[in-house]
CSV table of N, CA, C and O in Angstrom, one decimal:
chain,number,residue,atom,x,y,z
T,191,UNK,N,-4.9,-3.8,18.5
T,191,UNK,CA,-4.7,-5.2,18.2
T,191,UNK,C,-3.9,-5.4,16.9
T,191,UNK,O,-2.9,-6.1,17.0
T,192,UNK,N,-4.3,-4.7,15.5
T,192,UNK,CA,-3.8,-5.0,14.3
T,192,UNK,C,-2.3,-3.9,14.8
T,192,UNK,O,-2.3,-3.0,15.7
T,193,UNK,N,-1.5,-4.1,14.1
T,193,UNK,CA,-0.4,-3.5,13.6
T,193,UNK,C,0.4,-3.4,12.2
T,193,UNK,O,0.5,-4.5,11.6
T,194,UNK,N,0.7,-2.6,11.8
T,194,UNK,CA,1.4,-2.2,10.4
T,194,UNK,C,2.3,-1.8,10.6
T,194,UNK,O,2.3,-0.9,11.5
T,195,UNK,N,3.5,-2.2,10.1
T,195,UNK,CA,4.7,-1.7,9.8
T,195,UNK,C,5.6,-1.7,8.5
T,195,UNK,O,6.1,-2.6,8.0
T,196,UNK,N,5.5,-0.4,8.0
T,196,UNK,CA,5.9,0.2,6.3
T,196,UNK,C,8.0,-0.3,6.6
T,196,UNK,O,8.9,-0.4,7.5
T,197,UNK,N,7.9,-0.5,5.2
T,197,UNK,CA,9.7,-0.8,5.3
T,197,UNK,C,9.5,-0.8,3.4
T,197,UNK,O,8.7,-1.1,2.5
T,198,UNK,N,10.8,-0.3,3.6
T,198,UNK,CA,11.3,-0.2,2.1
T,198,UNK,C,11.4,1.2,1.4
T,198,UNK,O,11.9,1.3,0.3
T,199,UNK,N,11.0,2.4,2.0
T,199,UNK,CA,11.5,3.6,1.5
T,199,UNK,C,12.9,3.8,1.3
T,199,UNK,O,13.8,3.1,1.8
T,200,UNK,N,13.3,5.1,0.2
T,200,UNK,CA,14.2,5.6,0.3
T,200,UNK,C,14.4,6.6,-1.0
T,200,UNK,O,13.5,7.3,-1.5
T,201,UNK,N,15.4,6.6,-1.4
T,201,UNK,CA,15.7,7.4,-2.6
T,201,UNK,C,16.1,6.8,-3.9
T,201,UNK,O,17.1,6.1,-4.1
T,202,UNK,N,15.3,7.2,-4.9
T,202,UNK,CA,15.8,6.6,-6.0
T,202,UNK,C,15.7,8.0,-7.1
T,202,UNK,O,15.2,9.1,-6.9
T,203,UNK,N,16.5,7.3,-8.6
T,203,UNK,CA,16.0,8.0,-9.5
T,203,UNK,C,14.8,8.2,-10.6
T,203,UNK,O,14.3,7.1,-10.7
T,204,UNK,N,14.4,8.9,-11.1
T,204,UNK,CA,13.3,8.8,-12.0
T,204,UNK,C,13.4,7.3,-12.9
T,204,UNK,O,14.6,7.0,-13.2
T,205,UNK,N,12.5,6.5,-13.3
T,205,UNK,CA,12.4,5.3,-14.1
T,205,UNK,C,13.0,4.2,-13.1
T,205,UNK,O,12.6,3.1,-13.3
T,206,UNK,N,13.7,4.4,-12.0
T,206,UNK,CA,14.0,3.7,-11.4
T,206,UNK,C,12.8,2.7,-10.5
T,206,UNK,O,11.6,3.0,-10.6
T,207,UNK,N,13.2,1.6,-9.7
T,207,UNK,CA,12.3,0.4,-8.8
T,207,UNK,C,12.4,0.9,-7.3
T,207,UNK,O,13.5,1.2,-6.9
T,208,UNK,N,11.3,0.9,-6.5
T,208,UNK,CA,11.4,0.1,-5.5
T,208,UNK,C,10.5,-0.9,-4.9
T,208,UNK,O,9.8,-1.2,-5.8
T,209,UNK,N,10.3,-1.6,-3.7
T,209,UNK,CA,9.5,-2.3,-3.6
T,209,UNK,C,9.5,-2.3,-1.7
T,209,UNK,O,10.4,-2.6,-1.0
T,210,UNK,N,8.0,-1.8,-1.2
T,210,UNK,CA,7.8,-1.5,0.1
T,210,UNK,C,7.2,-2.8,0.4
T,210,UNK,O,6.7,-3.6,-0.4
T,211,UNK,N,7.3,-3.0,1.8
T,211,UNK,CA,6.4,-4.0,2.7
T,211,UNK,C,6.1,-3.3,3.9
T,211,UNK,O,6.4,-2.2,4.4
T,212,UNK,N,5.3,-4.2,4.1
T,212,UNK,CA,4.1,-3.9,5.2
T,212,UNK,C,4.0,-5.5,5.9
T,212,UNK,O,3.8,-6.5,5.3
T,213,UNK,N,4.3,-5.2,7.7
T,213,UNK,CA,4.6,-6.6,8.0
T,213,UNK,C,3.1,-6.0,8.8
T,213,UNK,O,2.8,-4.9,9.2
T,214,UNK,N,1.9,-7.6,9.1
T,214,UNK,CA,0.9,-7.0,10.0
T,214,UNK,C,1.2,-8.1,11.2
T,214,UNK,O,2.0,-9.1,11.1
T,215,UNK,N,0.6,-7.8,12.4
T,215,UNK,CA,0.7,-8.8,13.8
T,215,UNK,C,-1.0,-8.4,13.9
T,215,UNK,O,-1.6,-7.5,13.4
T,216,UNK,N,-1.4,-9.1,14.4
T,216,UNK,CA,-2.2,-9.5,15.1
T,216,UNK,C,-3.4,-9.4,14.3
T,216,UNK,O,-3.1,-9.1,13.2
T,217,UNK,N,-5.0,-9.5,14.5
T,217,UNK,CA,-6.1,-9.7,13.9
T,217,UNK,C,-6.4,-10.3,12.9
T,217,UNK,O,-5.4,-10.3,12.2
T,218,UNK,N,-7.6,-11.0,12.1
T,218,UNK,CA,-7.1,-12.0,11.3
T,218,UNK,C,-6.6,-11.4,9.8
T,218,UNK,O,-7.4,-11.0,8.9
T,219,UNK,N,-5.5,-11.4,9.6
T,219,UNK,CA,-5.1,-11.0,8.2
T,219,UNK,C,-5.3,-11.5,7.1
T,219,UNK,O,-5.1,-10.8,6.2
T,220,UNK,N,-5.8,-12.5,7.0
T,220,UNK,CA,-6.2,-13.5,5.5
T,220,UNK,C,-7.7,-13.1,5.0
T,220,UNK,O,-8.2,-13.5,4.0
T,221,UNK,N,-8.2,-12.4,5.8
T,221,UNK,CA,-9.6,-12.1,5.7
T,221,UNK,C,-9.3,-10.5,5.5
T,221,UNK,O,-10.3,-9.9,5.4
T,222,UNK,N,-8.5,-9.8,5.5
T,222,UNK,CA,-8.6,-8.3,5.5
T,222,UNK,C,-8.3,-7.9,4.2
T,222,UNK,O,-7.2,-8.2,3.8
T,223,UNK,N,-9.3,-7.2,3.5
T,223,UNK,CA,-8.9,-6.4,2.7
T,223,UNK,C,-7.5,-5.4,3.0
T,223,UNK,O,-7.3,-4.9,4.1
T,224,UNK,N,-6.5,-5.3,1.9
T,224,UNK,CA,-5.3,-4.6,2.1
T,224,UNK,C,-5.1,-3.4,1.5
T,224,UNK,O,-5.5,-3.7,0.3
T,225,UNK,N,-4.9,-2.3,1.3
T,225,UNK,CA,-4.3,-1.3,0.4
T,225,UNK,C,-3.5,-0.5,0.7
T,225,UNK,O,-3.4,-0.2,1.9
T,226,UNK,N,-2.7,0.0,-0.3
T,226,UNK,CA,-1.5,1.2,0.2
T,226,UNK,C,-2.6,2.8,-0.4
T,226,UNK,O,-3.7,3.0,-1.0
T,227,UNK,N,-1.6,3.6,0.2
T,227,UNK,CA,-1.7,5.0,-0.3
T,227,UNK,C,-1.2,5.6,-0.2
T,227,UNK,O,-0.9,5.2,1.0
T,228,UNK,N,-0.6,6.8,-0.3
T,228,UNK,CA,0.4,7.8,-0.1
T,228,UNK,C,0.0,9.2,0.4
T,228,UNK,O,-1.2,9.4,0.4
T,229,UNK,N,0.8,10.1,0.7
T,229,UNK,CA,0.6,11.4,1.1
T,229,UNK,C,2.0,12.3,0.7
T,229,UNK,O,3.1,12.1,1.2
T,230,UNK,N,1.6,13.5,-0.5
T,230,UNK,CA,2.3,14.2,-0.4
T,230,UNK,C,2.4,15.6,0.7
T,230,UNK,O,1.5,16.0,1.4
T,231,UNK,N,3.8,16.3,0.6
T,231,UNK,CA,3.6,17.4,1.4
T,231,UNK,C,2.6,18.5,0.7
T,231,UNK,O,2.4,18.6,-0.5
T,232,UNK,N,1.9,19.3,1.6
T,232,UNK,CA,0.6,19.7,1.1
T,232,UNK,C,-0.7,19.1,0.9
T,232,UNK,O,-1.8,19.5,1.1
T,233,UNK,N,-0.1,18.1,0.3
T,233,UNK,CA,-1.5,17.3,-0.5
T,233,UNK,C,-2.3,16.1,0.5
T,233,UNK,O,-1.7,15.4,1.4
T,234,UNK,N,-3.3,16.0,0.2
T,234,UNK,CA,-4.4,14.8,1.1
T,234,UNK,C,-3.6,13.4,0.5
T,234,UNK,O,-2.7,13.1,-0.4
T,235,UNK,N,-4.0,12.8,1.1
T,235,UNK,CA,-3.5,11.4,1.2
T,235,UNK,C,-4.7,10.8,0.0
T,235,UNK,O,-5.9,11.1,0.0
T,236,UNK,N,-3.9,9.9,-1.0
T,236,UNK,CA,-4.4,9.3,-1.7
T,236,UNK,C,-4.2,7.9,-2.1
T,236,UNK,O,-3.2,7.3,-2.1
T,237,UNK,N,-5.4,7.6,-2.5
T,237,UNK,CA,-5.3,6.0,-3.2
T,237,UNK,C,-4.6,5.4,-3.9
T,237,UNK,O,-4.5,5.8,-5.0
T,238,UNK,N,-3.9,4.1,-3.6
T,238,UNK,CA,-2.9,3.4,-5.0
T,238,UNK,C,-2.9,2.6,-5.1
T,238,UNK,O,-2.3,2.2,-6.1
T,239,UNK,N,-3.8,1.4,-4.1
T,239,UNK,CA,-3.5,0.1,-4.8
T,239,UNK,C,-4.7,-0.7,-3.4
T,239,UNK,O,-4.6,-0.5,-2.2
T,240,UNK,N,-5.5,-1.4,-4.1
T,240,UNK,CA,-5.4,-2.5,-2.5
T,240,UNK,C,-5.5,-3.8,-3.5
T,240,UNK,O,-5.5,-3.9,-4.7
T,241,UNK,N,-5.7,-4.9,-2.3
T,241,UNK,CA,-5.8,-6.4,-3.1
T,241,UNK,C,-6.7,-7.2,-1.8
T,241,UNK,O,-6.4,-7.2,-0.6
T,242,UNK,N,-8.0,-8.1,-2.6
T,242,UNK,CA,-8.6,-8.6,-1.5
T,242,UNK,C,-8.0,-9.8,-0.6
T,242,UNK,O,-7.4,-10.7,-1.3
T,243,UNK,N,-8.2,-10.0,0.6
T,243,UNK,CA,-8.1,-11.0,1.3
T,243,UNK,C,-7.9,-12.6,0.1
T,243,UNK,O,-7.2,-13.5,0.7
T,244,UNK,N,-8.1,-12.9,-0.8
T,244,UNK,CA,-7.7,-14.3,-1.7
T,244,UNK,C,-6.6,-13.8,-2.3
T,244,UNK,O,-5.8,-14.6,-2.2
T,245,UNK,N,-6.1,-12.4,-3.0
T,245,UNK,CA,-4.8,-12.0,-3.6
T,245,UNK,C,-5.4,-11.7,-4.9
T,245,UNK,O,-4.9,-11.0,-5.7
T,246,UNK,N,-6.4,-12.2,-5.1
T,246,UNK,CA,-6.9,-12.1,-6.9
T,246,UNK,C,-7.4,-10.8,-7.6
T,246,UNK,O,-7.2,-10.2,-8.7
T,247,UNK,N,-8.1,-10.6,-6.4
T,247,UNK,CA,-9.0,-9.1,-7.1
T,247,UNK,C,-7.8,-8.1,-6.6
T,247,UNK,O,-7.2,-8.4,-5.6
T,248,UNK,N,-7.6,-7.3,-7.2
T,248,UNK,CA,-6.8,-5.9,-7.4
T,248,UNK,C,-7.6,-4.8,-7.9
T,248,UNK,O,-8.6,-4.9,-8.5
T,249,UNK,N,-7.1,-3.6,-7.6
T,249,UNK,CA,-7.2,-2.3,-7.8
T,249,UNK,C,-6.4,-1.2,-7.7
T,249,UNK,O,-6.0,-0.8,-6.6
T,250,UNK,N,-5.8,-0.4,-9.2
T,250,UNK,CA,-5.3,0.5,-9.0
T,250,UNK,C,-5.5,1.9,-9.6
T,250,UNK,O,-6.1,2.1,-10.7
T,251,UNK,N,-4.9,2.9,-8.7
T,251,UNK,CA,-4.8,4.3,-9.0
T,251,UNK,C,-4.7,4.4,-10.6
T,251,UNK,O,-4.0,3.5,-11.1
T,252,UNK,N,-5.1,5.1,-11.3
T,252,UNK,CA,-5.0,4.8,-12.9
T,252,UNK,C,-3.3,5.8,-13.0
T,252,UNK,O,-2.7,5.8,-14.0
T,253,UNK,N,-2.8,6.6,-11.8
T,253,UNK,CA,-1.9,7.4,-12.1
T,253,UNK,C,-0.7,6.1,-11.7
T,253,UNK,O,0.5,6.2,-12.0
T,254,UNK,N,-1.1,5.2,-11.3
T,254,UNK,CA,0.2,4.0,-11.3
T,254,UNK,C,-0.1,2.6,-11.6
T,254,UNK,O,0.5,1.6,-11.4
T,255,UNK,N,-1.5,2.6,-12.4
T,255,UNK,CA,-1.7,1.4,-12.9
T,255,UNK,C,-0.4,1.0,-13.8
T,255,UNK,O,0.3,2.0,-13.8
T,256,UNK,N,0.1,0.2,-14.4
T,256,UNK,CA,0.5,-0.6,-15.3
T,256,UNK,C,2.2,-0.2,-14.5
T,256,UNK,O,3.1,-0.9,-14.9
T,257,UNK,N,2.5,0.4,-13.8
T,257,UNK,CA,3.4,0.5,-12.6
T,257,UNK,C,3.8,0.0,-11.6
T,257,UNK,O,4.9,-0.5,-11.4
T,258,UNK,N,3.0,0.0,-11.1
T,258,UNK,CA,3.2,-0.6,-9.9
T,258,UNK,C,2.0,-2.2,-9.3
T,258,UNK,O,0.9,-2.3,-9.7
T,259,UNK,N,2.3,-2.8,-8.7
T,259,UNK,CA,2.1,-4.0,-8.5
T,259,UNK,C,2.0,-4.6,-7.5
T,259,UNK,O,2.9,-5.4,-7.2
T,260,UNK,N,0.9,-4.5,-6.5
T,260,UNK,CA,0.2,-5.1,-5.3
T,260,UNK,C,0.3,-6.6,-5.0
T,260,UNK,O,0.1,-7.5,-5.9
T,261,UNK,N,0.7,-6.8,-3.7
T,261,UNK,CA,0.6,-8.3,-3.4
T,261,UNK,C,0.9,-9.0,-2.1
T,261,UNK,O,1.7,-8.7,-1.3
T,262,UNK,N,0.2,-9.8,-2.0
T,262,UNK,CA,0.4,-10.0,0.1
T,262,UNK,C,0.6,-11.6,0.1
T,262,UNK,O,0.4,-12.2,-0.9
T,263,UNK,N,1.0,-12.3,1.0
T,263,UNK,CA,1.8,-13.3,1.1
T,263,UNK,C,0.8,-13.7,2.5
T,263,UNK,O,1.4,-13.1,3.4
T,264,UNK,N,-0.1,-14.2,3.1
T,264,UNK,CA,-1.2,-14.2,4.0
T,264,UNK,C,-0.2,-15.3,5.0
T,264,UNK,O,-0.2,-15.1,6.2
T,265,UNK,N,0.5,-16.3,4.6
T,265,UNK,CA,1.0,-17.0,5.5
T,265,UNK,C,2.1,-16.1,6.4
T,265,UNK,O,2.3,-16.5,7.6
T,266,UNK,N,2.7,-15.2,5.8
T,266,UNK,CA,3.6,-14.2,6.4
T,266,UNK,C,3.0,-13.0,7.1
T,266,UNK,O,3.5,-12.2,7.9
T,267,UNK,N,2.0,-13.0,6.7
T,267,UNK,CA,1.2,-11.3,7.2
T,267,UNK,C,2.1,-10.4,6.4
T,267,UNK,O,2.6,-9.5,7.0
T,268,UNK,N,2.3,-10.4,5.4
T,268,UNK,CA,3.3,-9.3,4.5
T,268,UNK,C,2.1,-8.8,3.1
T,268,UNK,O,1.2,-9.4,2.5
T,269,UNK,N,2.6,-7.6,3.0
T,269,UNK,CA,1.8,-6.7,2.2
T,269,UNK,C,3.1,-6.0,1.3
T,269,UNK,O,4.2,-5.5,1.7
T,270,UNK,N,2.7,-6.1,0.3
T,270,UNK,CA,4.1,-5.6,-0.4
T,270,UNK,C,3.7,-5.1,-2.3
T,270,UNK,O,3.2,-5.9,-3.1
T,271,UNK,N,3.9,-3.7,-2.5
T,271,UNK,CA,4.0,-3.0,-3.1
T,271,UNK,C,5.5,-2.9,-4.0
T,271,UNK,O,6.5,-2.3,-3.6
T,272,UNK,N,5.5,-3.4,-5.1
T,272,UNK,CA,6.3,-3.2,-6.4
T,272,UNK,C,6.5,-1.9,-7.2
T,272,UNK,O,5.5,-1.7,-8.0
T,273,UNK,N,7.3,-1.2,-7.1
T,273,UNK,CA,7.1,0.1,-7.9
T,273,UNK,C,8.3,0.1,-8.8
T,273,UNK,O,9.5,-0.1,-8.5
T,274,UNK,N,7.7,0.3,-10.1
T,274,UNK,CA,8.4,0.2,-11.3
T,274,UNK,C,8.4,1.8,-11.9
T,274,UNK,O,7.7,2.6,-11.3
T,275,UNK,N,9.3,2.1,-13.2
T,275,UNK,CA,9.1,3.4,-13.8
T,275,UNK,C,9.0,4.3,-12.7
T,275,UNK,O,7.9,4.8,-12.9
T,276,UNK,N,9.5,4.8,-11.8
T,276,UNK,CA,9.2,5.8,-10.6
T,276,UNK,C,9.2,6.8,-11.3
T,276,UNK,O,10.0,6.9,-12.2
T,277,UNK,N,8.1,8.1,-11.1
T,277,UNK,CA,8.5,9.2,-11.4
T,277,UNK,C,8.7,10.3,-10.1
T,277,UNK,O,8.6,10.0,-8.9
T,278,UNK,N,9.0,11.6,-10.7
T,278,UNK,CA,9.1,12.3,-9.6
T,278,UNK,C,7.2,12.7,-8.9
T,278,UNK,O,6.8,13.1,-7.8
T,279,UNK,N,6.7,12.6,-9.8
T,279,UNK,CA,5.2,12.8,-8.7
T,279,UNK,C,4.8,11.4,-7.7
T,279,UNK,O,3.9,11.3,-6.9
T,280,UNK,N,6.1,10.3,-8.2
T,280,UNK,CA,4.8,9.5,-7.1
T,280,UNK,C,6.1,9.6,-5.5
T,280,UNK,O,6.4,8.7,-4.7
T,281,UNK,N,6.4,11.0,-5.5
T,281,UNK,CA,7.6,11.4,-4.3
T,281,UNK,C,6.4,11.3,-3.0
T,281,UNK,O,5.7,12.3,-3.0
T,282,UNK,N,6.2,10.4,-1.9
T,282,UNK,CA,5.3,10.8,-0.6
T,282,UNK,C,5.6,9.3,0.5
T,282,UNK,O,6.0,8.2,0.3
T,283,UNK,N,5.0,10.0,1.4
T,283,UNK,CA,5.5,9.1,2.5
T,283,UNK,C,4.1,7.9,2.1
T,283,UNK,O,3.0,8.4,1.8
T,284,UNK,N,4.5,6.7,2.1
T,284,UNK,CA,3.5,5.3,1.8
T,284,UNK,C,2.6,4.7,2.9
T,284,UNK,O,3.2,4.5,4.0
T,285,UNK,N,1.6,4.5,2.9
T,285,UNK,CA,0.8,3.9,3.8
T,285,UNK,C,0.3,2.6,3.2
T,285,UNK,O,-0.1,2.4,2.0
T,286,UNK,N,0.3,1.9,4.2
T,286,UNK,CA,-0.3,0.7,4.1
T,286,UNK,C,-1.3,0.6,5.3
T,286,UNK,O,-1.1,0.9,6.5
T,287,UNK,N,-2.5,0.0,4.7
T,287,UNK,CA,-3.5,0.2,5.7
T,287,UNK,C,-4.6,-1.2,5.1
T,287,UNK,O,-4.7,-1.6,3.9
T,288,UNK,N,-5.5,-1.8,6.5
T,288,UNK,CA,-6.6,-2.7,6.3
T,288,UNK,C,-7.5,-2.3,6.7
T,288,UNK,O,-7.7,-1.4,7.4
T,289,UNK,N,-8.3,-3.4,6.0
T,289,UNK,CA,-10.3,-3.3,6.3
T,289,UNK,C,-10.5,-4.6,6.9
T,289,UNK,O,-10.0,-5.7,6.6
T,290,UNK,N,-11.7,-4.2,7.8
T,290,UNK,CA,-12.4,-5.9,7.9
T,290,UNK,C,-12.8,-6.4,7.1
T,290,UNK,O,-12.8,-7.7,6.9
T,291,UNK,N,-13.6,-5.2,6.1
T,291,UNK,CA,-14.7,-5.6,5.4
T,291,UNK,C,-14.3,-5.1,4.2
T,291,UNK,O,-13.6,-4.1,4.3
T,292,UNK,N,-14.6,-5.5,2.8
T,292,UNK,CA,-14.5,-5.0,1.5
T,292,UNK,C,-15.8,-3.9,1.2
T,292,UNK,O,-15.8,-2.8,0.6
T,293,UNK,N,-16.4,-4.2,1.7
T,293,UNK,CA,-17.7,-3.5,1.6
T,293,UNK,C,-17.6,-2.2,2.4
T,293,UNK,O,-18.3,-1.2,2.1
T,294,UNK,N,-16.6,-1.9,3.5
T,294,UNK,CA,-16.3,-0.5,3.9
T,294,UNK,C,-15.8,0.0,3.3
T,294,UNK,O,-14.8,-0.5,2.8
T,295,UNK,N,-16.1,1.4,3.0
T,295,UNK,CA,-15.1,2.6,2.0
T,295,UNK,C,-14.0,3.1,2.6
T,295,UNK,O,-13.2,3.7,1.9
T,296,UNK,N,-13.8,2.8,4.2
T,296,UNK,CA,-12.7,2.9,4.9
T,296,UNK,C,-12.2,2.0,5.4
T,296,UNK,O,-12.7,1.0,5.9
T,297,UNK,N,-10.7,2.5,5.3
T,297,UNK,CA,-9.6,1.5,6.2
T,297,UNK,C,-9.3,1.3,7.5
T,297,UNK,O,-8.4,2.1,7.9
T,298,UNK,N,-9.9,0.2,8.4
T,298,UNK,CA,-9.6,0.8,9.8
T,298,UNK,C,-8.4,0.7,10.7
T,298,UNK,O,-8.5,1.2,11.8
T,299,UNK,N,-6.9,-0.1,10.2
T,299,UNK,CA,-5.7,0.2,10.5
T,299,UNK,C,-4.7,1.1,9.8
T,299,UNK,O,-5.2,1.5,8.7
T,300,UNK,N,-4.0,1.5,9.9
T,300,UNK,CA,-2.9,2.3,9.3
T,300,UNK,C,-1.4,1.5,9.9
T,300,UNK,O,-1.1,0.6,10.6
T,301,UNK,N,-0.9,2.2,9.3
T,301,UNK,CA,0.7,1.8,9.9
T,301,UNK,C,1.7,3.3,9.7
T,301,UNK,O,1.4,4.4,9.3
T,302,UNK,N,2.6,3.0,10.1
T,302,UNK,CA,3.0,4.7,10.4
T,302,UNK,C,4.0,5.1,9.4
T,302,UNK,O,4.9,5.9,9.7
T,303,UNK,N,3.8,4.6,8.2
T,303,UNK,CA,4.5,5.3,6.7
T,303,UNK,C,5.9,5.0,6.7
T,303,UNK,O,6.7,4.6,7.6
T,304,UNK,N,6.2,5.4,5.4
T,304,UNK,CA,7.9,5.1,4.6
T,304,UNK,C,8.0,6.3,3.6
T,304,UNK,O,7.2,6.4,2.7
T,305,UNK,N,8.8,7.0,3.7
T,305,UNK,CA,9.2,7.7,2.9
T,305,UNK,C,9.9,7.3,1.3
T,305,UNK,O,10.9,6.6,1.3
T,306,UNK,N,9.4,7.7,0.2
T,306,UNK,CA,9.6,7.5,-1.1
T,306,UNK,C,10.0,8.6,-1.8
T,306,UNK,O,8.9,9.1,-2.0
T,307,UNK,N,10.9,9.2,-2.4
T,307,UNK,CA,11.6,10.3,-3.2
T,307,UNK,C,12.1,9.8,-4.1
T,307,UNK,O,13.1,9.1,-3.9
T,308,UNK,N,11.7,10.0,-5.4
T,308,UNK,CA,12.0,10.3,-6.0
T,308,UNK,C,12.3,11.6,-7.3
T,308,UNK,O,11.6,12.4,-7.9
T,309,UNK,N,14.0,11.3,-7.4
T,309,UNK,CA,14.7,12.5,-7.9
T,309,UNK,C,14.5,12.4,-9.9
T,309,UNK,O,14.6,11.4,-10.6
T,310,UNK,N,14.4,13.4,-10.1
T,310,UNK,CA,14.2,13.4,-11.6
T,310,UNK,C,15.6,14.0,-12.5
T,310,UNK,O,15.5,14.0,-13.7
């Protein structure tokens, strides 16, 4: 029923911006907890950001806190990630993914990623 769709990858240079979205269809979105996270090659997929269903409460990875910048727009179903100062470690394909519940430690949609590289 839910759907995710990542947009905004590509290539940049180190220090450089980008800024991903995440469009959702269906299930109620204004009530879902949101978060992104990433996966490098080799590496487990990890945490970077989510924001609750009101937009207020935030949380981020301390490796991209003061970087990057979480934010969802509930009348559009858009989920959208600000990335400032890029370095070359935050190079991995992006996920954006929801919860029903804040209270779950897991996310129960995904969307099927965007690629992010950055060159140093």
């Amino acid at each position: 029923q839910v759907q995710l769709v990542e947009s905004g990858g590509g290539l940049v240079q180190a220090g450089g911006s980008l800024r991903l979205s995440c469009a959702a269809s269906g299930g109620t979105f204004r009530t879902y907890t949101m978060g992104w996270f990433r996966q490098a090659p080799g590496k487990e997929r990890e945490f970077v950001a989510r924001i609750a269903w009101s937009g207020v409460s935030t949380l981020y990875a301390g490796s991209v806190k003061g970087r990057f910048t979480i934010s969802r727009d509930n009348a559009k179903h858009m989920l959208s990630l600000q990335m400032n100062t890029l370095k070359p470690e935050d190079t991995a394909v992006y996920y954006c993914a929801a919860k029903e519940s804040t209270n779950r430690p897991h996310y129960d949609y995904w969307g099927q990623g965007t690629q992010v590289t950055v060159s140093s």
